[in-house]
């Protein structure tokens, strides 16, 4: 069992996510896992950290927030990507099987940084960074070059991901997630495969960019040390495992 | 929508080129199955086609020849000519009377020749050459033309004799050469002439008068009958029917039906064998193509999940492997065509000595290539579409973690 510090969402700012009684259950032959979210509120512009060991359900929560994993049960799940828009009922989208419409929301409002970058090996760094922008039909406006400069990867813009180090690939992934100016960036252990020095550097670049573009951030990490000085609000979670590890339940609130 | 389709098309090409080694393997795997199938079909089509062409092109195979002599009058012949399966019919006079001796001023030889009745549409004569019309024009066989050293436009002297009223009579008539018949038309010494000329010669030999040529004799018989006829069916496929029709009329005929049936049976047997092999090949081809594409899409699931993550829709995700499969199909087909063309060239070259000019043992028509392309693309799109759909239905979160 583990526990963590929690702080309330910033008062005054509208909520980008509001979840109540959301559950995801996964069952395998010799193990079962349940993620329970009694209540979760994330305000626009917040920087949220979800800290926990492997297998505690961090990725499951992030995937549900990115609409790429359907919850097993939903009490309420609303998403308000812009201040001047009404909250969207994500529960209804899932219920009606509107996978493509959820994809459209993700395309427009969400950036996602994967643990291993998730770069397309056949695209250059520039094209990878421009991928979300080009899917949205955004014209080149120097954003990719600006981000490459901020992330220190300008020299690699015309290279393929294979030619880059792990840290450089993660920086490209961050650039891709931010380049289309989404409302929120979800990052799943973006620095897990980096050494502590590189991890700290990449993480501060990431948060710096998010602040520059006023993007809400939710990131999962198993190491609080790298990010505690960045001023993120840490979500509370409690993980219970039975004695033979046949059953795991994580409860997240915040 | 159009933007995301063009975007996915662009991404599919980039990936295909980036993984060029794998792409080449897929193309080779496809061509390795399709190429030999095309060669096999080319051989089947070429061999049987050449035999059927030879049968069709050689009018001798369409000939229906009466055995022995009969008494065929104009009315009977008209009835036969009206049949839709009869392409050409002229009466024959008695063969003993259908001869003439020819000489020319270019050669000292006198050549006795057989005379063959002819008319418009004679399948043995070239349609471009002038016809033997009236009683003064003929078409010579090549052997006679060579012996008499004559060419079209030259004039020959034709002569024949008869015993009439106890005396030997010989008459001469000038005959102009309208054309020289193709070598295959008649291999012996002969000449194609009008029925009118043959009737005149027969009348002369029978002691009857031929006023048009100024030959004296008895009055002509008004009810003329003929001992035989020259008849050609419209196609080789009509020959058997005509043979049966004549059989019902108690007219024994000789035809080439045995040879025709032999080739038709051979065609049927070869077609059955081909389809048996082709079916096995097609199953193997489909399995090979399907397995390749399925495996490829399974390999690409993680990258497809990334595309899903950045907002591409289900249809776009299915379109991605379909585009790549179409590339494989078209390139594999092109390579198979190249394999086929080289193999066909070698086979045809090897057997050129045994073939007539222009004949090919291994050949395909343009629509055969088109059908091969259509089949390949359809199989590819189906396999890729199904695999792509399966891939698109998987929750995007599942494919992401290992990338």
XYZ file of C-alpha atoms in Angstrom:
657
model
C 0.000 0.000 0.000
C 1.229 3.481 -0.816
C -0.155 6.953 -0.471
C 0.705 10.425 -1.766
C 0.190 14.109 -1.092
C -2.815 15.822 -2.627
C -3.679 19.424 -3.310
C -6.999 20.764 -4.550
C -7.421 22.100 -8.107
C -6.760 25.775 -8.615
C -9.850 27.690 -7.637
C -11.575 29.860 -10.226
C -10.332 28.113 -13.387
C -12.934 26.013 -15.268
C -12.507 22.238 -15.153
C -11.085 20.563 -18.225
C -11.797 17.082 -16.821
C -14.434 16.080 -14.338
C -14.698 12.391 -13.525
C -16.928 10.731 -10.956
C -17.101 7.034 -10.144
C -15.091 5.913 -13.159
C -13.839 2.338 -13.013
C -11.599 0.298 -15.268
C -11.331 -3.404 -14.608
C -8.944 -5.738 -16.355
C -8.994 -9.441 -15.795
C -6.414 -11.937 -16.882
C -6.115 -15.662 -16.162
C -4.109 -15.290 -12.968
C -4.556 -11.642 -12.025
C -7.178 -8.925 -11.832
C -6.695 -5.196 -11.767
C -9.132 -2.445 -10.929
C -8.623 1.275 -11.187
C -11.215 3.257 -9.279
C -11.648 7.004 -9.581
C -14.285 8.197 -7.097
C -13.667 11.804 -8.038
C -11.165 13.641 -10.214
C -11.229 17.299 -11.166
C -8.539 18.918 -13.285
C -8.684 22.622 -13.961
C -7.541 24.321 -17.147
C -3.884 25.251 -17.079
C -3.093 22.895 -14.202
C 0.058 20.803 -14.183
C -0.762 17.453 -12.637
C 1.591 14.663 -11.635
C 0.545 11.084 -11.119
C 3.322 9.354 -9.253
C 3.442 5.643 -8.593
C 5.233 2.376 -9.103
C 4.794 0.203 -12.214
C 1.482 -1.590 -12.377
C -0.336 0.950 -10.227
C -2.628 2.017 -13.064
C -1.015 5.293 -14.138
C -1.098 4.453 -17.854
C -4.656 3.157 -17.563
C -5.821 6.482 -16.162
C -3.923 8.470 -18.813
C -5.350 6.318 -21.632
C -8.871 6.894 -20.340
C -8.208 10.642 -20.169
C -6.928 10.487 -23.770
C -10.064 8.562 -24.883
C -8.041 5.623 -26.160
C -9.276 3.237 -23.470
C -12.903 2.738 -22.654
C -13.758 2.745 -18.930
C -15.683 -0.265 -17.643
C -18.051 1.903 -15.613
C -18.713 5.628 -15.736
C -20.651 7.700 -13.215
C -19.772 10.940 -14.979
C -16.984 11.893 -17.396
C -16.966 15.403 -18.813
C -14.334 17.127 -20.918
C -14.257 20.865 -21.528
C -11.358 21.620 -23.826
C -11.964 25.361 -24.215
C -13.111 28.020 -21.797
C -15.902 29.252 -24.040
C -17.312 25.788 -24.798
C -19.764 23.623 -22.907
C -18.428 20.454 -21.255
C -18.695 17.361 -23.472
C -20.207 14.179 -22.091
C -17.529 11.576 -22.871
C -19.683 8.868 -21.332
C -22.204 9.401 -24.155
C -19.486 9.189 -26.802
C -18.335 5.810 -25.478
C -21.899 4.589 -25.057
C -22.708 5.362 -28.695
C -19.398 3.908 -29.902
C -18.300 7.242 -31.375
C -14.671 6.194 -31.645
C -14.006 8.491 -34.600
C -15.546 11.504 -32.843
C -13.386 10.810 -29.785
C -10.457 10.654 -32.232
C -11.475 14.071 -33.564
C -11.431 15.498 -29.996
C -8.035 13.958 -29.401
C -6.722 15.297 -32.691
C -7.783 18.837 -31.888
C -7.307 19.151 -28.146
C -4.896 16.521 -26.855
C -1.173 15.948 -27.206
C 0.252 12.628 -26.037
C 3.838 11.836 -25.111
C 4.581 8.142 -24.892
C 7.146 6.467 -22.700
C 9.277 5.493 -25.705
C 8.465 8.439 -27.903
C 6.110 6.658 -30.270
C 7.734 8.348 -33.240
C 6.995 7.069 -36.716
C 10.301 5.605 -37.938
C 9.688 6.531 -41.570
C 9.204 10.248 -40.938
C 11.959 12.747 -40.305
C 12.095 14.613 -37.001
C 10.494 17.609 -38.704
C 7.653 15.511 -40.149
C 7.128 13.694 -36.860
C 6.867 16.996 -35.020
C 4.546 18.304 -37.710
C 2.336 15.179 -37.743
C -0.483 16.463 -35.517
C -0.382 19.844 -37.216
C -0.610 18.346 -40.673
C -3.505 16.081 -39.644
C -5.332 19.239 -38.545
C -4.382 20.946 -41.793
C -2.406 23.698 -40.041
C -0.103 25.633 -42.344
C 3.637 25.864 -41.519
C 4.102 28.945 -39.331
C 7.561 28.332 -37.884
C 6.128 26.558 -34.825
C 8.044 23.330 -35.479
C 11.323 25.214 -35.936
C 10.653 27.286 -32.812
C 9.967 24.156 -30.754
C 13.029 22.399 -32.187
C 15.081 25.400 -31.111
C 13.579 25.375 -27.610
C 14.145 21.635 -27.309
C 17.675 21.799 -28.733
C 17.061 19.487 -31.657
C 17.276 21.900 -34.603
C 20.303 20.062 -35.957
C 18.284 16.855 -36.159
C 15.206 18.150 -37.971
C 15.955 16.301 -41.193
C 17.098 13.066 -39.573
C 15.083 9.921 -39.035
C 14.343 8.903 -35.413
C 16.767 5.969 -35.713
C 19.652 8.423 -35.825
C 18.692 10.050 -32.517
C 19.497 9.201 -28.899
C 16.672 8.200 -26.552
C 16.661 11.621 -24.916
C 16.507 13.366 -28.295
C 13.644 11.138 -29.380
C 11.713 12.060 -26.234
C 12.268 15.725 -26.986
C 10.873 15.173 -30.494
C 7.874 13.411 -28.955
C 7.289 16.384 -26.650
C 7.591 18.722 -29.624
C 5.027 16.676 -31.565
C 2.596 16.705 -28.621
C 2.822 20.497 -28.250
C 3.182 21.664 -31.881
C -0.533 21.897 -32.642
C -1.181 23.938 -29.476
C -3.523 21.417 -27.814
C -5.517 22.247 -24.674
C -3.890 19.434 -22.782
C -0.799 17.265 -23.039
C -0.827 13.832 -21.486
C 2.613 12.348 -20.881
C 3.147 8.765 -19.816
C 6.504 8.518 -18.059
C 8.194 10.671 -20.704
C 11.584 10.467 -19.023
C 11.511 6.886 -17.757
C 14.201 5.697 -20.136
C 16.553 8.617 -19.546
C 19.379 9.030 -17.041
C 18.512 11.323 -14.076
C 20.364 14.322 -15.473
C 18.754 14.054 -18.914
C 15.383 13.288 -17.333
C 15.471 16.476 -15.279
C 16.503 18.530 -18.287
C 13.823 17.098 -20.591
C 11.143 17.424 -17.932
C 11.889 21.094 -17.296
C 11.868 21.734 -21.063
C 8.476 20.060 -21.249
C 6.930 21.980 -18.402
C 8.517 25.192 -19.688
C 6.854 24.721 -23.073
C 3.514 23.868 -21.451
C 3.657 27.127 -19.493
C 4.715 29.097 -22.567
C 1.689 27.867 -24.502
C -0.696 27.723 -21.489
C -1.300 23.994 -21.887
C -2.762 21.790 -19.171
C -0.396 18.921 -18.351
C -1.048 15.528 -16.845
C 2.020 13.405 -16.497
C 2.710 10.052 -15.004
C 6.032 9.215 -13.463
C 7.451 6.728 -11.002
C 10.086 9.207 -9.780
C 8.878 12.221 -7.797
C 12.448 13.492 -7.311
C 12.749 14.698 -10.908
C 9.627 16.742 -10.884
C 8.944 17.911 -7.362
C 10.663 21.249 -7.963
C 8.507 21.936 -11.062
C 5.438 22.862 -8.986
C 3.034 20.170 -10.147
C -0.052 19.184 -8.230
C 0.261 15.580 -7.211
C -2.771 13.310 -7.396
C -3.606 11.076 -4.492
C -3.699 7.380 -5.082
C -3.838 4.312 -2.929
C -2.904 0.857 -4.187
C -4.040 -2.313 -2.451
C -2.634 -5.714 -3.376
C -3.733 -8.939 -1.771
C -1.065 -11.215 -0.312
C -0.466 -13.372 -3.441
C -0.763 -10.438 -5.859
C -3.764 -12.017 -7.533
C -5.746 -8.841 -7.118
C -4.711 -5.180 -7.336
C -6.907 -2.167 -6.791
C -5.845 1.449 -7.162
C -8.013 4.340 -6.068
C -7.175 7.754 -7.501
C -8.676 10.991 -6.320
C -7.829 14.591 -6.874
C -11.944 13.800 -44.967
C -10.077 14.138 -48.279
C -7.167 15.699 -46.407
C -6.819 12.796 -44.005
C -7.052 10.316 -46.891
C -4.351 12.052 -48.851
C -2.308 12.323 -45.665
C -2.629 8.622 -44.934
C -1.771 7.856 -48.580
C 1.358 9.952 -48.206
C 2.292 8.244 -44.916
C 1.717 4.791 -46.422
C 4.084 5.612 -49.293
C 6.725 6.964 -46.904
C 6.537 3.834 -44.791
C 6.607 1.585 -47.874
C 9.735 3.284 -49.188
C 11.355 3.396 -45.751
C 10.892 -0.353 -45.384
C 12.099 -0.986 -48.911
C 13.749 -4.285 -48.092
C 10.567 -5.696 -46.615
C 8.555 -4.225 -49.487
C 10.842 -5.918 -52.014
C 10.355 -9.227 -50.184
C 6.571 -8.881 -50.394
C 6.758 -7.980 -54.078
C 9.088 -10.919 -54.798
C 6.860 -13.318 -52.866
C 3.882 -12.229 -54.944
C 5.709 -12.322 -58.278
C 7.137 -15.751 -57.452
C 3.618 -17.173 -57.424
C 1.966 -15.016 -60.080
C 4.807 -15.177 -62.654
C 4.780 -18.970 -63.118
C 0.978 -18.932 -63.249
C 1.111 -16.453 -66.107
C 3.701 -18.577 -67.928
C 1.512 -21.633 -67.436
C -1.528 -19.855 -68.806
C 0.554 -18.354 -71.619
C 1.643 -21.843 -72.645
C -1.861 -23.249 -72.477
C -3.292 -20.327 -74.397
C -0.420 -20.261 -76.890
C -0.294 -23.979 -77.692
C -4.022 -24.540 -77.986
C -4.501 -21.137 -79.575
C -1.912 -21.922 -82.247
C -3.564 -25.243 -83.009
C -7.042 -23.724 -83.158
C -5.754 -20.822 -85.268
C -4.153 -23.273 -87.629
C -7.424 -25.134 -87.878
C -9.433 -21.977 -88.394
C -7.008 -20.267 -90.697
C -6.537 -23.279 -92.937
C -9.713 -23.396 -95.056
C -8.974 -26.983 -96.022
C -10.178 -27.919 -92.543
C -13.541 -26.362 -93.303
C -13.959 -28.354 -96.501
C -16.829 -30.796 -96.794
C -16.142 -33.029 -99.772
C -18.655 -35.489 -101.213
C -17.364 -39.039 -101.542
C -18.030 -40.565 -104.992
C -20.300 -39.103 -107.647
C -23.860 -37.946 -107.383
C -26.485 -36.058 -109.337
C -26.802 -32.610 -107.873
C -28.897 -30.098 -109.735
C -29.046 -26.309 -109.352
C -32.133 -26.376 -107.141
C -30.496 -28.794 -104.661
C -27.294 -26.778 -104.609
C -29.258 -23.554 -104.016
C -30.972 -25.171 -101.017
C -27.627 -26.167 -99.510
C -26.146 -22.746 -100.153
C -28.975 -21.147 -98.192
C -27.865 -22.912 -95.012
C -26.296 -20.417 -92.565
C -23.405 -22.772 -91.831
C -22.302 -22.905 -95.479
C -19.787 -20.256 -96.474
C -18.969 -21.293 -100.032
C -20.450 -23.697 -102.543
C -19.797 -24.277 -106.255
C -20.675 -27.309 -108.336
C -17.969 -29.571 -109.757
C -18.113 -31.031 -113.253
C -16.787 -34.537 -113.926
C -13.168 -34.634 -112.917
C -12.149 -36.405 -116.117
C -13.553 -33.477 -118.091
C -12.063 -30.883 -115.736
C -8.599 -30.825 -117.234
C -6.829 -28.755 -119.828
C -3.358 -28.546 -121.330
C -1.660 -25.200 -120.882
C 1.311 -23.729 -122.678
C 2.958 -20.347 -122.757
C 5.362 -18.572 -125.010
C 7.814 -18.302 -122.092
C 8.260 -22.055 -121.748
C 8.500 -24.975 -124.150
C 6.471 -27.195 -121.816
C 2.877 -28.207 -122.159
C 1.413 -28.755 -118.726
C -1.802 -30.718 -118.176
C -3.643 -29.167 -115.223
C -6.653 -29.983 -113.091
C -9.351 -27.344 -113.149
C -11.005 -26.343 -109.913
C -14.344 -24.553 -109.976
C -14.247 -21.210 -108.225
C -16.389 -18.163 -107.555
C -16.688 -15.088 -105.352
C -15.574 -15.815 -101.806
C -13.429 -18.836 -102.664
C -11.680 -19.497 -99.311
C -8.609 -20.929 -101.058
C -7.937 -17.733 -102.991
C -6.737 -14.429 -101.645
C -9.693 -12.020 -101.385
C -7.420 -9.245 -102.667
C -6.638 -10.978 -105.961
C -8.838 -10.815 -109.067
C -11.205 -13.756 -109.509
C -11.280 -16.234 -112.377
C -14.335 -14.871 -114.190
C -15.939 -15.649 -117.524
C -14.478 -18.261 -119.827
C -11.113 -16.632 -120.478
C -9.604 -15.898 -117.058
C -8.033 -18.277 -114.574
C -5.983 -18.317 -111.380
C -2.986 -20.627 -111.630
C -1.517 -22.771 -108.903
C 2.050 -21.843 -108.085
C 3.510 -25.051 -109.471
C 1.995 -24.417 -112.887
C 3.053 -20.785 -112.875
C 6.622 -21.851 -112.157
C 6.622 -24.535 -114.840
C 5.233 -22.171 -117.470
C 7.276 -19.207 -116.231
C 4.274 -16.903 -116.249
C 2.951 -14.113 -114.089
C -0.453 -12.436 -113.615
C -1.464 -10.627 -116.789
C 0.206 -13.123 -119.125
C -1.846 -15.069 -121.599
C -1.749 -18.838 -121.941
C -2.873 -21.160 -124.600
C -5.350 -23.751 -123.368
C -6.083 -26.775 -125.491
C -8.215 -29.893 -125.270
C -9.331 -32.670 -127.525
C -12.396 -34.843 -128.117
C -13.531 -37.673 -130.346
C -16.570 -36.365 -132.130
C -18.397 -38.071 -134.924
C -15.439 -40.408 -135.489
C -12.833 -37.710 -135.599
C -10.228 -36.366 -133.181
C -10.793 -32.654 -132.620
C -8.528 -30.234 -130.789
C -9.550 -26.724 -129.818
C -7.483 -23.869 -128.429
C -8.604 -20.961 -126.322
C -6.644 -17.998 -124.974
C -6.661 -17.787 -121.200
C -5.406 -14.770 -119.289
C -3.857 -15.189 -115.860
C -5.875 -13.217 -113.288
C -3.643 -14.183 -110.363
C -1.384 -16.837 -108.927
C -2.990 -18.746 -106.051
C -1.239 -18.989 -102.664
C 1.015 -22.036 -102.368
C -1.180 -23.589 -99.673
C -4.318 -23.349 -101.835
C -3.440 -26.139 -104.232
C -0.179 -28.033 -104.186
C -0.537 -29.871 -107.528
C -0.686 -28.503 -111.103
C -4.068 -26.830 -111.229
C -6.044 -23.753 -112.108
C -9.061 -22.131 -110.550
C -11.656 -21.306 -113.179
C -15.272 -20.243 -113.375
C -18.026 -22.846 -113.367
C -19.000 -21.486 -116.793
C -15.621 -22.438 -118.262
C -15.768 -25.901 -116.685
C -19.248 -26.448 -118.093
C -18.003 -25.305 -121.513
C -15.100 -27.775 -121.427
C -17.357 -30.598 -120.256
C -19.891 -29.778 -122.984
C -17.149 -29.783 -125.604
C -15.846 -33.164 -124.426
C -19.384 -34.541 -124.403
C -19.824 -33.461 -128.024
C -22.120 -30.600 -127.271
C -21.888 -27.170 -128.804
C -20.377 -24.236 -126.909
C -21.620 -21.160 -128.770
C -19.793 -18.697 -126.517
C -16.458 -20.155 -127.646
C -17.574 -20.992 -131.217
C -17.348 -24.760 -130.771
C -19.758 -26.970 -132.766
C -21.665 -29.890 -131.402
C -25.017 -31.264 -130.358
C -27.560 -29.189 -128.531
C -26.899 -28.646 -124.847
C -28.889 -30.479 -122.147
C -31.235 -28.069 -120.380
C -31.356 -30.047 -117.113
C -27.753 -30.069 -116.081
C -26.619 -32.082 -113.065
C -23.247 -32.133 -111.379
C -21.382 -35.123 -109.928
C -19.954 -33.179 -107.004
C -19.370 -29.809 -105.406
C -16.825 -27.756 -103.518
C -18.249 -26.766 -100.140
C -16.713 -24.928 -97.185
C -18.364 -24.516 -93.825
C -18.549 -21.078 -92.228
C -16.276 -22.192 -89.373
C -14.594 -25.349 -88.171
C -17.282 -25.619 -85.529
C -19.955 -26.012 -88.266
C -18.231 -28.921 -89.973
C -19.599 -31.687 -87.739
C -23.145 -30.322 -88.093
C -22.868 -30.217 -91.891
C -21.499 -33.749 -91.971
C -24.515 -34.946 -90.003
C -26.898 -32.972 -92.217
C -25.462 -34.535 -95.376
C -25.596 -37.927 -93.754
C -29.365 -37.467 -93.292
C -29.595 -36.660 -97.011
C -27.699 -39.890 -97.790
C -24.745 -37.908 -99.113
C -21.461 -39.386 -97.909
C -18.954 -36.643 -97.235
C -15.346 -36.495 -96.178
C -14.441 -33.885 -93.562
C -11.629 -33.036 -91.153
C -13.893 -33.464 -88.145
C -11.559 -36.001 -86.568
C -8.680 -33.518 -86.525
C -11.004 -30.734 -85.371
C -12.424 -32.846 -82.574
C -8.927 -33.915 -81.573
C -7.857 -30.307 -81.107
C -11.111 -29.424 -79.382
C -10.686 -32.372 -77.020
C -7.074 -31.410 -76.446
C -8.213 -27.870 -75.715
C -10.808 -29.132 -73.246
C -8.301 -31.450 -71.536
C -5.575 -28.822 -71.397
C -8.075 -26.308 -70.070
C -9.149 -28.752 -67.324
C -5.532 -29.457 -66.410
C -4.730 -25.777 -66.471
C -7.650 -24.857 -64.256
C -6.760 -27.635 -61.812
C -3.220 -26.276 -61.572
C -4.435 -22.687 -61.643
C -6.895 -23.369 -58.824
C -4.158 -24.836 -56.656
C -1.905 -21.926 -57.675
C -4.647 -19.406 -56.979
C -5.283 -20.838 -53.525
C -1.551 -20.769 -52.830
C -1.301 -17.287 -54.265
C -4.192 -15.984 -52.170
C -2.868 -17.636 -49.015
C 0.630 -16.340 -49.652
C -0.598 -12.820 -50.384
C -3.098 -12.861 -47.522
C -0.575 -14.230 -45.014
C 2.033 -11.698 -46.085
C -0.309 -8.771 -45.806
C -1.850 -10.019 -42.570
C 1.608 -10.449 -41.022
C 2.626 -7.033 -42.269
C -0.387 -5.360 -40.737
C 0.162 -7.181 -37.458
C 3.707 -5.856 -37.525
C 2.382 -2.354 -38.154
C -0.218 -2.404 -35.407
C 1.842 -0.238 -33.107
C 2.434 2.400 -35.747
C -1.224 2.262 -36.736
C -2.056 2.841 -33.064
C 0.050 6.009 -33.122
C -1.910 7.190 -36.146
C -5.077 6.407 -34.233
C -3.726 8.345 -31.259
C -3.099 11.470 -33.298
C -6.673 11.389 -34.537
C -6.893 9.376 -37.738
C -10.270 7.741 -38.163
C -11.065 4.024 -38.575
C -11.421 4.296 -42.360
C -8.019 6.008 -42.581
C -6.409 3.256 -40.533
C -7.881 0.607 -42.872
C -6.790 2.642 -45.885
C -3.125 2.647 -44.768
C -2.444 -1.105 -45.220
C -4.697 -1.181 -48.275
C -2.558 1.426 -50.019
C 0.570 -0.544 -49.211
C -1.051 -3.780 -50.365
C -2.029 -2.133 -53.620
C 1.583 -1.099 -54.134
C 2.683 -4.657 -53.484
C -0.014 -5.961 -55.831
C 0.852 -3.608 -58.696
C 4.624 -3.993 -58.332
C 4.311 -7.773 -57.874
C 2.127 -7.953 -60.946
C 4.610 -5.843 -62.946
C 7.451 -8.122 -61.889
C 5.367 -11.208 -62.716
C 4.669 -9.736 -66.172
C 8.417 -9.177 -66.635
C 9.119 -12.773 -65.562
C 6.452 -13.990 -67.943
C 7.695 -11.882 -70.878
C 11.294 -13.075 -70.503
C 10.223 -16.713 -70.112
C 7.833 -16.498 -73.056
C 10.560 -14.949 -75.183
C 12.949 -17.785 -74.339
C 10.325 -20.502 -74.932
C 9.139 -19.003 -78.229
C 12.714 -18.490 -79.338
C 13.629 -22.073 -78.486
C 10.721 -23.452 -80.477
C 10.846 -20.893 -83.288
C 12.231 -23.476 -85.728
C 9.185 -25.708 -85.276
C 6.677 -22.880 -85.651
C 5.260 -20.975 -88.579
C 6.147 -17.315 -88.897
C 4.348 -15.228 -86.291
C 3.212 -18.257 -84.309
C 3.904 -18.363 -80.576
C 3.765 -21.292 -78.186
C 3.591 -19.019 -75.146
C 1.449 -15.938 -75.486
C -1.081 -13.803 -73.635
C -3.492 -11.163 -74.854
C -3.667 -7.687 -73.282
C -6.873 -8.548 -71.425
C -5.137 -11.516 -69.795
C -2.657 -9.091 -68.208
C -5.560 -6.884 -67.142
C -7.389 -9.825 -65.528
C -4.206 -10.856 -63.675
C -3.853 -7.284 -62.373
C -7.492 -7.100 -61.376
C -7.349 -10.457 -59.541
C -4.153 -9.496 -57.750
C -5.424 -6.082 -56.690
C -8.782 -7.485 -55.566
C -7.127 -10.218 -53.466
C -4.671 -7.701 -52.036
C -7.327 -5.157 -51.147
C -9.574 -7.821 -49.606
C -6.790 -9.317 -47.493
C -5.462 -5.931 -46.434
C -8.928 -4.539 -45.847
C -9.872 -7.407 -43.536
C -6.583 -7.250 -41.680
C -6.778 -3.449 -41.496
C -10.303 -3.601 -40.141
C -9.174 -6.049 -37.490
C -6.345 -3.721 -36.634
C -8.608 -0.674 -36.515
C -11.017 -2.398 -34.138
C -8.352 -3.006 -31.533
C -8.396 -0.349 -28.818
C -5.651 2.148 -29.646
C -4.184 1.905 -26.166
C -3.333 -1.750 -26.741
C -0.881 -1.208 -29.570
C 0.895 1.791 -28.086
C 2.841 0.491 -25.176
C 5.592 -1.376 -27.029
C 6.479 1.281 -29.571
